Each structure stands twice: as structure tokens, then as C-alpha cells.
mmCIF file of C-alpha atoms and ligand atoms in Angstrom:
data_model
loop_
_atom_site.group_PDB
_atom_site.id
_atom_site.type_symbol
_atom_site.label_atom_id
_atom_site.label_comp_id
_atom_site.label_asym_id
_atom_site.label_seq_id
_atom_site.Cartn_x
_atom_site.Cartn_y
_atom_site.Cartn_z
ATOM 1 C CA MET A 1 128.296 228.514 43.814
ATOM 2 C CA ARG A 2 131.468 228.535 41.731
ATOM 3 C CA PHE A 3 131.952 225.706 39.531
ATOM 4 C CA ILE A 4 135.882 224.817 38.433
ATOM 5 C CA LEU A 5 136.695 222.125 35.519
ATOM 6 C CA ALA A 6 139.632 220.680 36.964
ATOM 7 C CA LYS A 7 141.381 218.670 34.245
ATOM 8 C CA ASP A 8 141.047 215.148 35.513
ATOM 9 C CA ALA A 9 141.120 213.610 39.025
ATOM 10 C CA THR A 10 144.232 214.430 40.241
ATOM 11 C CA ASP A 11 143.930 218.232 39.780
ATOM 12 C CA VAL A 12 140.133 218.064 41.375
ATOM 13 C CA SER A 13 142.132 216.602 44.650
ATOM 14 C CA GLN A 14 145.312 218.534 43.785
ATOM 15 C CA ARG A 15 142.676 221.815 44.110
ATOM 16 C CA ALA A 16 140.675 220.687 46.868
ATOM 17 C CA TYR A 17 144.416 220.324 48.937
ATOM 18 C CA ASP A 18 145.175 224.125 48.316
ATOM 19 C CA PHE A 19 142.092 225.354 49.216
ATOM 20 C CA ILE A 20 142.251 222.996 52.930
ATOM 21 C CA ARG A 21 146.373 223.501 53.310
ATOM 22 C CA LYS A 22 145.740 227.284 53.096
ATOM 23 C CA SER A 23 143.039 227.587 55.067
ATOM 24 C CA ILE A 24 144.845 225.455 57.760
ATOM 25 C CA LEU A 25 148.252 227.609 57.405
ATOM 26 C CA GLN A 26 145.901 231.001 58.431
ATOM 27 C CA ASN A 27 144.020 228.700 61.729
ATOM 28 C CA PRO A 28 146.034 225.585 62.641
ATOM 29 C CA SER A 29 142.565 224.929 64.519
ATOM 30 C CA LEU A 30 140.505 224.602 61.725
ATOM 31 C CA ILE A 31 137.078 222.449 61.883
ATOM 32 C CA LEU A 32 137.331 220.228 58.277
ATOM 33 C CA GLY A 33 134.338 218.055 57.321
ATOM 34 C CA LEU A 34 135.708 215.314 55.882
ATOM 35 C CA ALA A 35 133.362 212.660 53.367
ATOM 36 C CA THR A 36 134.297 208.311 53.042
ATOM 37 C CA GLY A 37 134.132 207.018 49.186
ATOM 38 C CA SER A 38 136.425 206.697 46.407
ATOM 39 C CA THR A 39 136.037 210.410 45.971
ATOM 40 C CA PRO A 40 138.315 211.755 48.622
ATOM 41 C CA LEU A 41 141.287 209.385 48.462
ATOM 42 C CA GLU A 42 143.678 211.171 46.309
ATOM 43 C CA LEU A 43 143.017 214.096 48.125
ATOM 44 C CA TYR A 44 144.113 212.148 51.473
ATOM 45 C CA LYS A 45 147.073 210.432 50.110
ATOM 46 C CA LEU A 46 148.181 214.440 49.155
ATOM 47 C CA MET A 47 147.231 215.553 52.744
ATOM 48 C CA ILE A 48 149.275 212.664 54.007
ATOM 49 C CA SER A 49 152.055 212.833 51.421
ATOM 50 C CA ASP A 50 152.697 216.786 52.005
ATOM 51 C CA HIS A 51 152.329 216.111 55.829
ATOM 52 C CA LYS A 52 155.228 213.450 55.512
ATOM 53 C CA ARG A 53 157.442 215.820 53.865
ATOM 54 C CA GLY A 54 156.885 217.744 57.264
ATOM 55 C CA ASN A 55 154.597 220.688 55.241
ATOM 56 C CA LEU A 56 151.656 221.178 56.885
ATOM 57 C CA SER A 57 151.015 219.843 60.848
ATOM 58 C CA TYR A 58 147.424 218.947 61.848
ATOM 59 C CA LYS A 59 147.884 218.254 65.411
ATOM 60 C CA LYS A 60 145.522 221.215 66.264
ATOM 61 C CA VAL A 61 143.174 220.447 63.711
ATOM 62 C CA LYS A 62 139.516 218.825 64.386
ATOM 63 C CA THR A 63 137.574 216.957 61.956
ATOM 64 C CA ILE A 64 134.271 215.980 61.768
ATOM 65 C CA ASN A 65 133.045 213.128 59.382
ATOM 66 C CA LEU A 66 129.862 212.827 57.654
ATOM 67 C CA ASP A 67 128.385 209.497 58.221
ATOM 68 C CA GLU A 68 128.424 205.611 59.527
ATOM 69 C CA TYR A 69 127.259 202.397 58.284
ATOM 70 C CA VAL A 70 124.535 201.477 61.117
ATOM 71 C CA GLY A 71 125.888 197.998 62.766
ATOM 72 C CA LEU A 72 129.321 197.815 61.725
ATOM 73 C CA PRO A 73 131.512 197.624 65.153
ATOM 74 C CA GLU A 74 134.053 200.875 64.722
ATOM 75 C CA GLY A 75 136.852 198.144 63.686
ATOM 76 C CA HIS A 76 135.021 196.583 60.972
ATOM 77 C CA PRO A 77 137.225 197.155 57.549
ATOM 78 C CA GLN A 78 134.416 198.779 55.924
ATOM 79 C CA SER A 79 133.068 200.550 58.946
ATOM 80 C CA TYR A 80 134.010 205.099 57.773
ATOM 81 C CA ARG A 81 135.585 204.735 61.023
ATOM 82 C CA TYR A 82 138.031 202.408 59.819
ATOM 83 C CA PHE A 83 138.148 203.936 56.563
ATOM 84 C CA MET A 84 139.361 207.175 57.834
ATOM 85 C CA ASP A 85 142.090 205.919 60.652
ATOM 86 C CA ASN A 86 143.514 203.986 57.522
ATOM 87 C CA ASN A 87 143.577 206.291 54.608
ATOM 88 C CA LEU A 88 143.769 209.126 56.711
ATOM 89 C CA PHE A 89 144.455 209.899 60.529
ATOM 90 C CA ASN A 90 147.265 207.178 61.189
ATOM 91 C CA HIS A 91 149.267 208.890 59.177
ATOM 92 C CA ILE A 92 149.344 212.069 59.756
ATOM 93 C CA ASP A 93 150.020 214.197 63.179
ATOM 94 C CA ILE A 94 146.492 214.451 64.039
ATOM 95 C CA ASP A 95 144.884 213.694 67.604
ATOM 96 C CA LYS A 96 142.633 211.075 67.529
ATOM 97 C CA ASN A 97 140.445 212.469 70.227
ATOM 98 C CA ASN A 98 139.629 215.523 67.823
ATOM 99 C CA THR A 99 138.278 213.304 65.177
ATOM 100 C CA LYS A 100 134.935 213.115 64.809
ATOM 101 C CA VAL A 101 132.933 210.222 63.137
ATOM 102 C CA PRO A 102 128.810 209.387 63.925
ATOM 103 C CA ARG A 103 128.996 205.941 66.110
ATOM 104 C CA GLY A 104 126.723 203.659 63.555
ATOM 105 C CA ASN A 105 126.938 200.759 66.767
ATOM 106 C CA ALA A 106 125.838 203.423 69.622
ATOM 107 C CA ILE A 107 123.391 201.635 71.574
ATOM 108 C CA ASN A 108 120.953 204.435 71.691
ATOM 109 C CA LEU A 109 120.608 205.873 67.668
ATOM 110 C CA ASP A 110 118.500 208.667 68.391
ATOM 111 C CA LYS A 111 120.377 210.477 70.898
ATOM 112 C CA GLU A 112 123.549 209.966 68.473
ATOM 113 C CA CYS A 113 121.902 212.027 65.715
ATOM 114 C CA GLU A 114 120.906 214.072 68.701
ATOM 115 C CA GLU A 115 124.079 214.679 70.342
ATOM 116 C CA TYR A 116 125.937 214.647 67.041
ATOM 117 C CA SER A 117 123.886 217.527 65.426
ATOM 118 C CA SER A 118 124.148 219.101 68.398
ATOM 119 C CA PHE A 119 127.901 218.886 68.138
ATOM 120 C CA VAL A 120 128.314 220.290 64.493
ATOM 121 C CA SER A 121 126.334 223.458 65.326
ATOM 122 C CA THR A 122 128.895 224.330 68.094
ATOM 123 C CA ASN A 123 131.782 222.753 66.162
ATOM 124 C CA ARG A 124 130.557 224.243 62.014
ATOM 125 C CA PRO A 125 133.250 222.930 59.817
ATOM 126 C CA ASP A 126 135.228 225.501 58.227
ATOM 127 C CA ILE A 127 135.604 223.269 55.085
ATOM 128 C CA GLN A 128 133.248 220.667 54.494
ATOM 129 C CA ILE A 129 134.388 218.086 51.876
ATOM 130 C CA LEU A 130 132.283 216.712 49.327
ATOM 131 C CA GLY A 131 131.365 213.721 47.237
ATOM 132 C CA ILE A 132 128.345 212.932 45.411
ATOM 133 C CA GLY A 133 126.079 210.204 44.629
ATOM 134 C CA SER A 134 125.435 208.984 40.728
ATOM 135 C CA ASN A 135 121.642 209.579 42.590
ATOM 136 C CA GLY A 136 122.482 213.116 43.515
ATOM 137 C CA HIS A 137 122.372 212.481 47.292
ATOM 138 C CA ILE A 138 124.886 214.173 49.500
ATOM 139 C CA ALA A 139 126.649 212.186 52.819
ATOM 140 C CA PHE A 140 123.716 209.206 53.112
ATOM 141 C CA ASN A 141 121.171 212.233 52.340
ATOM 142 C CA GLU A 142 118.809 210.299 49.676
ATOM 143 C CA PRO A 143 116.504 212.070 47.147
ATOM 144 C CA GLY A 144 113.487 212.956 48.735
ATOM 145 C CA THR A 145 115.436 213.851 52.043
ATOM 146 C CA SER A 146 114.112 217.210 53.669
ATOM 147 C CA PHE A 147 116.293 220.162 53.558
ATOM 148 C CA ASN A 148 115.348 220.843 56.667
ATOM 149 C CA SER A 149 116.910 217.534 58.150
ATOM 150 C CA SER A 150 119.498 217.250 61.014
ATOM 151 C CA THR A 151 121.479 214.163 61.856
ATOM 152 C CA HIS A 152 119.180 211.415 61.178
ATOM 153 C CA ILE A 153 119.148 207.628 60.624
ATOM 154 C CA VAL A 154 118.780 206.608 56.469
ATOM 155 C CA LYS A 155 117.314 203.640 55.308
ATOM 156 C CA LEU A 156 120.026 203.171 52.159
ATOM 157 C CA LYS A 157 118.292 203.175 48.854
ATOM 158 C CA ASP A 158 118.692 200.056 46.285
ATOM 159 C CA SER A 159 121.472 202.839 44.011
ATOM 160 C CA THR A 160 123.322 203.530 46.259
ATOM 161 C CA ILE A 161 123.724 200.033 47.720
ATOM 162 C CA LYS A 162 125.024 198.590 44.442
ATOM 163 C CA ASP A 163 127.327 201.564 44.161
ATOM 164 C CA ASN A 164 128.967 200.744 47.801
ATOM 165 C CA ALA A 165 128.639 196.769 46.826
ATOM 166 C CA ARG A 166 132.020 196.846 45.088
ATOM 167 C CA PHE A 167 134.008 197.429 48.720
ATOM 168 C CA PHE A 168 131.825 194.624 50.300
ATOM 169 C CA GLU A 169 132.347 190.817 49.765
ATOM 170 C CA ASN A 170 128.684 190.915 47.991
ATOM 171 C CA GLU A 171 126.137 192.923 48.045
ATOM 172 C CA SER A 172 123.882 191.467 50.816
ATOM 173 C CA GLU A 173 126.361 192.535 53.233
ATOM 174 C CA VAL A 174 126.243 196.445 52.902
ATOM 175 C CA PRO A 175 124.647 197.583 55.534
ATOM 176 C CA GLN A 176 120.542 198.758 54.830
ATOM 177 C CA GLN A 177 120.929 201.885 57.565
ATOM 178 C CA ALA A 178 123.152 204.533 57.959
ATOM 179 C CA ILE A 179 123.767 207.593 60.154
ATOM 180 C CA THR A 180 124.113 210.556 58.279
ATOM 181 C CA MET A 181 124.236 214.357 59.172
ATOM 182 C CA GLY A 182 121.601 216.135 57.277
ATOM 183 C CA ILE A 183 121.344 218.419 55.226
ATOM 184 C CA LYS A 184 121.191 221.516 57.419
ATOM 185 C CA ASP A 185 123.836 220.206 59.584
ATOM 186 C CA ILE A 186 126.302 220.184 56.077
ATOM 187 C CA MET A 187 124.818 223.670 55.321
ATOM 188 C CA SER A 188 126.302 225.196 58.402
ATOM 189 C CA ALA A 189 129.827 224.687 57.061
ATOM 190 C CA LYS A 190 131.460 227.716 56.419
ATOM 191 C CA MET A 191 132.675 226.715 53.252
ATOM 192 C CA ILE A 192 131.845 223.904 51.453
ATOM 193 C CA ILE A 193 134.070 221.667 48.722
ATOM 194 C CA LEU A 194 132.111 218.764 46.404
ATOM 195 C CA LEU A 195 134.254 216.805 44.507
ATOM 196 C CA ALA A 196 133.030 214.832 41.258
ATOM 197 C CA THR A 197 135.046 212.652 39.138
ATOM 198 C CA GLY A 198 133.531 210.082 36.773
ATOM 199 C CA SER A 199 131.444 209.753 34.050
ATOM 200 C CA SER A 200 128.602 207.652 36.729
ATOM 201 C CA LYS A 201 128.281 211.366 38.015
ATOM 202 C CA ALA A 202 127.730 213.471 34.633
ATOM 203 C CA GLU A 203 124.237 213.129 34.977
ATOM 204 C CA ALA A 204 123.257 214.303 39.350
ATOM 205 C CA LEU A 205 126.453 216.893 39.016
ATOM 206 C CA TYR A 206 124.404 218.786 35.847
ATOM 207 C CA ARG A 207 121.312 218.532 38.007
ATOM 208 C CA ALA A 208 123.238 220.015 41.357
ATOM 209 C CA ILE A 209 124.537 223.146 39.584
ATOM 210 C CA LYS A 210 122.063 223.396 36.596
ATOM 211 C CA GLY A 211 118.903 221.582 37.512
ATOM 212 C CA PRO A 212 116.178 223.158 39.806
ATOM 213 C CA ILE A 213 117.052 223.050 43.959
ATOM 214 C CA THR A 214 114.517 219.957 44.566
ATOM 215 C CA GLU A 215 114.663 217.464 47.394
ATOM 216 C CA ASP A 216 114.892 214.952 44.299
ATOM 217 C CA CYS A 217 118.044 216.295 43.872
ATOM 218 C CA PRO A 218 119.461 216.882 47.446
ATOM 219 C CA ALA A 219 123.313 217.834 46.115
ATOM 220 C CA SER A 220 120.714 220.558 44.564
ATOM 221 C CA ILE A 221 121.005 222.711 47.465
ATOM 222 C CA LEU A 222 124.494 224.137 47.547
ATOM 223 C CA GLN A 223 123.047 226.270 44.399
ATOM 224 C CA THR A 224 121.991 228.709 48.015
ATOM 225 C CA HIS A 225 124.961 228.598 49.902
ATOM 226 C CA PRO A 226 126.519 231.135 50.385
ATOM 227 C CA ASN A 227 130.376 229.803 50.265
ATOM 228 C CA THR A 228 130.353 226.813 47.840
ATOM 229 C CA VAL A 229 132.722 225.476 45.216
ATOM 230 C CA ILE A 230 132.576 222.553 43.189
ATOM 231 C CA LEU A 231 135.440 221.033 41.327
ATOM 232 C CA GLY A 232 134.463 218.376 38.615
ATOM 233 C CA ASP A 233 137.177 216.776 35.755
ATOM 234 C CA HIS A 234 136.253 216.293 32.516
ATOM 235 C CA THR A 235 133.893 213.259 32.432
ATOM 236 C CA SER A 236 131.521 214.367 35.719
ATOM 237 C CA SER A 237 131.369 217.739 33.986
ATOM 238 C CA PHE A 238 130.172 216.359 30.901
ATOM 239 C CA TRP A 239 126.757 217.381 30.503
ATOM 240 C CA ILE A 240 128.047 221.206 32.275
ATOM 241 C CA ARG A 241 130.324 221.640 29.101
ATOM 242 C CA VAL A 242 128.076 221.038 26.479
ATOM 243 C CA ASN A 243 125.418 222.436 28.389
ATOM 244 C CA ARG A 244 122.298 220.700 27.854
ATOM 245 C CA GLU A 245 120.432 218.172 30.186
ATOM 246 C CA PRO A 246 121.233 214.903 30.273
ATOM 247 C CA GLU A 247 118.747 212.689 28.393
HETATM 248 C C1 F6R B 1 130.653 209.200 51.688
HETATM 249 C C2 F6R B 1 129.593 209.901 51.396
HETATM 250 C C3 F6R B 1 128.634 209.992 50.577
HETATM 251 C C4 F6R B 1 129.956 209.956 49.234
HETATM 252 C C5 F6R B 1 129.008 209.509 47.425
HETATM 253 C C6 F6R B 1 130.378 209.620 46.966
HETATM 254 O O1 F6R B 1 130.737 209.774 53.495
HETATM 255 O O2 F6R B 1 128.954 211.429 52.097
HETATM 256 O O3 F6R B 1 127.776 211.092 50.021
HETATM 257 O O4 F6R B 1 130.725 210.770 49.204
HETATM 258 O O5 F6R B 1 128.758 208.065 48.053
HETATM 259 O O6 F6R B 1 130.730 208.138 46.811
HETATM 260 P P1 F6R B 1 132.144 207.911 46.177
HETATM 261 O O7 F6R B 1 133.303 208.714 46.393
HETATM 262 O O8 F6R B 1 132.722 206.310 46.488
HETATM 263 O O9 F6R B 1 131.677 207.769 44.629
#
């Protein structure tokens, strides 16, 4: 695991983009694992602006997203499919048939989970982009999730529902369940880039990087991944910089 202390959120995004750009130039058919949430938004803006300048094509790139709320139709403005279309896919030259997001409204969710894991195992992401939850979650793998998990349905923790309520009219509208790649699926990526910005991530980031490898902090498993880069800004890296456990 390599930790890079970036200047600020813009620098975090720029550095993540540099990895992606270089990798796509080397391999135009790259498989890119993507995340939703606020953290990667600036990265997606960079991808769009550089594409619009004619510098990078996504024609052959394939993407696989981490997760989706259960029960929201694809066109719902808070669905992760909608998020990806609006914040990235609609603005670059990617073939939408090459973009995969779990179907949270599939009739048979168990089958969807099985098929998603099997898809990931045959299409291992070359680069997987991750954010981190303030409780250390990655994708929707909440504390306590088995490190051996494949794609599954989760009941969201109250802390995650609270964190995500800002995107909905009110907290009661946040779905209670999600479909998420499991930790085993995520760890199958050839390279993982985790982005962390803002002080609300400081404790989780410390635990992920310096804490024990424990299912209580799902992101701590990344310490065992052979090619993980963690990009943190100054505020998210507070406890790491002072080299002391959060109180
Ligand atoms: C989203 C996802 C989540 C987020 C995490 C951080 O696809 O997998 O694990 O990465 O909740 O969210 P933000 O970036 O909104 O702080």
C-alpha cells in the first residue's frame, strides 16, 4: 500500500486522473472500476474536460461500478446509474453497453449478485477507484462485513444513511438496502486507488492505513493488496500526519 499526501482535493483528483490517463493510453481497452459519492466528482470532471479537449478517448474502455441502492429504478435521480450517466458517461465517448452498474431493481436480487460477482471475476478491473466511508466502509461493505464476501445485499447502517441523506429530500427517503460488490470482488482489482478528502474521513483513513487489519474497518484489508495507492488531502490525513491514533 502506498500513501500519497496530496495538497488538497483538486490535487487528489488530478493525481488519480494521471494514473487513469496513463493507463488508458497504454491500454485503450482498460477495465475501470468506478465509485459514486462526492469524492470522485472532481476526478470525473477532469476526465470529461480532458476528453473534451480531445486528449483521451474511452471508446474501448469498460467500466464496472461498485454498488447501487436497492429499489430505485435506473432513471431515479438518486440511483447510482443516473449518477454515473450524468456525472461521467453522458459526457465522454464511452459505449454505454460497456458500463456496468448493479441493477438494484432486478427482480431476482440473489441472481443479480451472483452474476455481478461472476462478471467481476472474468473482467477484473485494471484500476478500481474507491472512496471511503467515515466508518471505514468501502463500497457498501459496512464494518463487520466478511473479507471473503462477494456481491451481496446489505442493510445500510444508520451512519451511512445519515451521511447519504444530503442527496435526498429527507433522511426517510434514503433506501435502507443496497447491492454492493463484496470485499473479495474489490480485492480482485489489479490496482486500487482510494481517494479521501475532508476531515470527516480522517479517523477512517488512519484506521485503514495504520490500524489493525480487521473487519471492523473494511478499508484496512487494502493493507494486504499488492498494488493499492491511497490519495489523501491534508484534512483527511490529519491523524496520519500527526502519527497518532484518533482520540
Ligand atoms: C459509492 C461508494 C461509497 C463511497 C463512500 C464515500 O459508490 O462505494 O463507499 O465511496 O461512502 O462517499 P463520499 O465520497 O460521498 O464521501
